[in-house]
GROMACS .gro file of C-alpha atoms in nm:
model
  178
    1MET     CA    1  12.006   8.671  12.161
    2ASN     CA    2  11.635   8.638  12.091
    3SER     CA    3  11.628   8.961  11.888
    4ASN     CA    4  11.924   8.840  11.676
    5LEU     CA    5  11.740   8.515  11.604
    6ASN     CA    6  11.430   8.713  11.502
    7LYS     CA    7  11.640   8.923  11.264
    8VAL     CA    8  11.793   8.614  11.106
    9LEU     CA    9  11.451   8.452  11.072
   10ASN     CA   10  11.311   8.769  10.913
   11VAL     CA   11  11.599   8.791  10.664
   12LEU     CA   12  11.563   8.422  10.574
   13THR     CA   13  11.189   8.466  10.531
   14VAL     CA   14  11.238   8.761  10.296
   15VAL     CA   15  11.491   8.561  10.094
   16VAL     CA   16  11.255   8.263  10.071
   17PHE     CA   17  10.963   8.479   9.959
   18LEU     CA   18  11.184   8.653   9.702
   19LEU     CA   19  11.281   8.310   9.567
   20ILE     CA   20  10.910   8.224   9.549
   21ALA     CA   21  10.844   8.542   9.350
   22VAL     CA   22  11.133   8.463   9.113
   23LEU     CA   23  11.008   8.107   9.059
   24ILE     CA   24  10.651   8.218   8.991
   25THR     CA   25  10.770   8.484   8.748
   26ASN     CA   26  10.996   8.235   8.572
   27PHE     CA   27  10.720   7.975   8.547
   28ILE     CA   28  10.478   8.228   8.395
   29LEU     CA   29  10.731   8.374   8.152
   30TYR     CA   30  10.871   8.037   8.041
   31PRO     CA   31  10.594   7.778   8.080
   32ILE     CA   32  10.662   7.410   8.025
   33VAL     CA   33  10.413   7.152   7.904
   34SER     CA   34  10.540   6.823   8.037
   35ALA     CA   35  10.413   6.488   7.913
   36ASP     CA   36  10.184   6.462   8.216
   37SER     CA   37  10.059   6.819   8.172
   38GLY     CA   38   9.971   6.754   7.809
   39TYR     CA   39   9.782   6.439   7.906
   40TYR     CA   40   9.589   6.614   8.185
   41LEU     CA   41   9.503   6.910   7.964
   42ALA     CA   42   9.387   6.681   7.682
   43ILE     CA   43   9.154   6.508   7.929
   44ALA     CA   44   9.030   6.846   8.056
   45ARG     CA   45   8.970   6.969   7.700
   46GLU     CA   46   8.760   6.661   7.622
   47PHE     CA   47   8.567   6.703   7.947
   48TYR     CA   48   8.488   7.067   7.872
   49GLN     CA   49   8.384   6.967   7.519
   50GLY     CA   50   8.107   6.762   7.678
   51LYS     CA   51   8.254   6.414   7.686
   52THR     CA   52   8.176   6.196   7.986
   53TYR     CA   53   8.451   6.109   8.228
   54PHE     CA   54   8.528   5.733   8.248
   55VAL     CA   55   8.284   5.669   7.959
   56ASP     CA   56   8.397   5.875   7.659
   57ILE     CA   57   8.726   5.972   7.823
   58GLY     CA   58   8.942   5.668   7.889
   59THR     CA   59   9.166   5.753   8.183
   60ILE     CA   60   9.274   5.615   8.515
   61TYR     CA   61   9.294   5.959   8.679
   62ASN     CA   62   9.032   6.094   8.913
   63PRO     CA   63   8.861   6.405   8.778
   64LEU     CA   64   8.866   6.683   9.041
   65ALA     CA   65   9.218   6.821   8.985
   66ILE     CA   66   9.197   6.776   8.607
   67VAL     CA   67   8.864   6.959   8.592
   68THR     CA   68   9.000   7.235   8.819
   69ILE     CA   69   9.319   7.283   8.619
   70GLY     CA   70   9.109   7.279   8.300
   71LEU     CA   71   8.881   7.569   8.400
   72PRO     CA   72   9.024   7.797   8.127
   73PHE     CA   73   8.858   7.566   7.873
   74LEU     CA   74   8.524   7.712   7.988
   75PHE     CA   75   8.622   8.043   7.828
   76ASN     CA   76   8.837   7.942   7.533
   77SER     CA   77   8.873   7.618   7.339
   78ASN     CA   78   9.250   7.672   7.315
   79PRO     CA   79   9.364   7.881   7.616
   80ASP     CA   80   9.724   7.980   7.679
   81ILE     CA   81   9.908   7.729   7.899
   82ARG     CA   82   9.986   8.014   8.139
   83TYR     CA   83   9.625   8.020   8.261
   84HIS     CA   84   9.648   7.656   8.362
   85ILE     CA   85   9.983   7.717   8.531
   86LEU     CA   86   9.839   8.018   8.717
   87ILE     CA   87   9.562   7.796   8.853
   88ASN     CA   88   9.825   7.543   8.960
   89ILE     CA   89  10.031   7.814   9.131
   90GLY     CA   90   9.716   7.949   9.299
   91ILE     CA   91   9.646   7.603   9.437
   92ILE     CA   92  10.004   7.583   9.566
   93ILE     CA   93   9.962   7.920   9.740
   94LEU     CA   94   9.635   7.794   9.890
   95ALA     CA   95   9.827   7.492  10.021
   96GLY     CA   96  10.070   7.741  10.176
   97PHE     CA   97   9.784   7.915  10.361
   98CYS     CA   98   9.666   7.578  10.490
   99PHE     CA   99  10.020   7.493  10.600
  100TYR     CA  100  10.044   7.828  10.778
  101LYS     CA  101   9.720   7.758  10.963
  102LEU     CA  102   9.860   7.422  11.070
  103SER     CA  103  10.192   7.567  11.178
  104THR     CA  104  10.019   7.818  11.405
  105SER     CA  105   9.870   7.521  11.590
  106PHE     CA  106  10.218   7.395  11.676
  107LEU     CA  107  10.439   7.702  11.684
  108LYS     CA  108  10.346   8.025  11.856
  109LYS     CA  109  10.633   8.230  11.713
  110LYS     CA  110  10.505   8.394  11.394
  111GLU     CA  111  10.856   8.432  11.249
  112TRP     CA  112  10.896   8.054  11.242
  113ASN     CA  113  10.549   8.012  11.094
  114TYR     CA  114  10.627   8.251  10.808
  115LEU     CA  115  10.965   8.094  10.738
  116LEU     CA  116  10.837   7.734  10.743
  117THR     CA  117  10.538   7.827  10.528
  118GLY     CA  118  10.770   7.997  10.283
  119PHE     CA  119  10.990   7.687  10.263
  120PHE     CA  120  10.683   7.469  10.215
  121VAL     CA  121  10.555   7.684   9.928
  122LEU     CA  122  10.905   7.705   9.780
  123LEU     CA  123  10.936   7.325   9.777
  124LEU     CA  124  10.590   7.280   9.627
  125LEU     CA  125  10.666   7.537   9.359
  126TYR     CA  126  11.003   7.385   9.283
  127ASN     CA  127  10.855   7.036   9.244
  128ASP     CA  128  10.507   7.107   9.109
  129GLY     CA  129  10.483   7.470   8.998
  130ARG     CA  130  10.650   7.467   8.659
  131HIS     CA  131  10.385   7.260   8.485
  132VAL     CA  132  10.029   7.144   8.537
  133ILE     CA  133  10.020   6.862   8.791
  134LEU     CA  134   9.749   6.701   9.006
  135GLU     CA  135   9.923   6.667   9.341
  136PRO     CA  136   9.891   7.026   9.475
  137LEU     CA  137   9.511   7.010   9.495
  138SER     CA  138   9.533   6.678   9.676
  139VAL     CA  139   9.781   6.837   9.920
  140VAL     CA  140   9.535   7.121   9.990
  141PHE     CA  141   9.260   6.876  10.086
  142GLN     CA  142   9.499   6.664  10.293
  143LEU     CA  143   9.609   6.971  10.488
  144LEU     CA  144   9.249   7.081  10.535
  145ALA     CA  145   9.164   6.734  10.667
  146LEU     CA  146   9.445   6.763  10.920
  147ILE     CA  147   9.328   7.111  11.023
  148PHE     CA  148   8.976   6.983  11.085
  149TYR     CA  149   9.108   6.680  11.273
  150LEU     CA  150   9.318   6.897  11.504
  151ASN     CA  151   9.015   7.120  11.553
  152TYR     CA  152   8.811   6.812  11.641
  153LEU     CA  153   9.067   6.715  11.905
  154LYS     CA  154   9.018   7.057  12.068
  155THR     CA  155   8.640   7.084  12.038
  156HIS     CA  156   8.517   6.722  12.006
  157ALA     CA  157   8.259   6.852  11.758
  158VAL     CA  158   8.156   6.558  11.542
  159SER     CA  159   8.090   6.794  11.253
  160ARG     CA  160   8.467   6.846  11.228
  161LEU     CA  161   8.514   6.473  11.167
  162PHE     CA  162   8.247   6.485  10.898
  163VAL     CA  163   8.420   6.776  10.720
  164MET     CA  164   8.755   6.599  10.763
  165GLY     CA  165   8.609   6.294  10.585
  166ILE     CA  166   8.486   6.514  10.301
  167CYS     CA  167   8.834   6.666  10.268
  168ILE     CA  168   8.996   6.321  10.255
  169SER     CA  169   8.743   6.216   9.992
  170LEU     CA  170   8.820   6.526   9.786
  171ALA     CA  171   9.194   6.454   9.818
  172PHE     CA  172   9.137   6.111   9.663
  173LEU     CA  173   8.902   6.258   9.404
  174SER     CA  174   9.188   6.493   9.306
  175LYS     CA  175   9.456   6.226   9.275
  176GLN     CA  176   9.392   5.854   9.299
  177TYR     CA  177   9.686   5.798   9.532
  178GLY     CA  178   9.621   6.113   9.736
   0.00000   0.00000   0.00000
């Protein structure tokens, strides 16, 4: 019975990762600039033109995710939207790696870890992959904070709490309601 369950899990994992590949391909081939994306990219463009955040740039959004998503403005004053979306997708994949690391703390069966990580990435892509959005970077830092906290519980190394605090701060610096 255990080998049948492993086969089913492996097939489901392959299907999930194929869906991820299809979504990523679709998002790159047919990018969308939502109202939020346009706003974030306009802020990033102004930032990379040398304007000062919260002084010259009037916004309520914290800067870390906007500056990260806007990195293509370092190389071109009018980059293709696909570069910004690729950064967003890369951040989502990084969140998937963090989720995988967390799942290995709770589940010892690698098949479950792969499948759950695939579902996590699939859901993030479905909700936040099509256009530029701030939440995925905040999710990365939240997951990293949890990883360091769980590590602290095992080791009682105070440095882990310090790094966890930095990760929580970066999550809020990425999105004000992180």
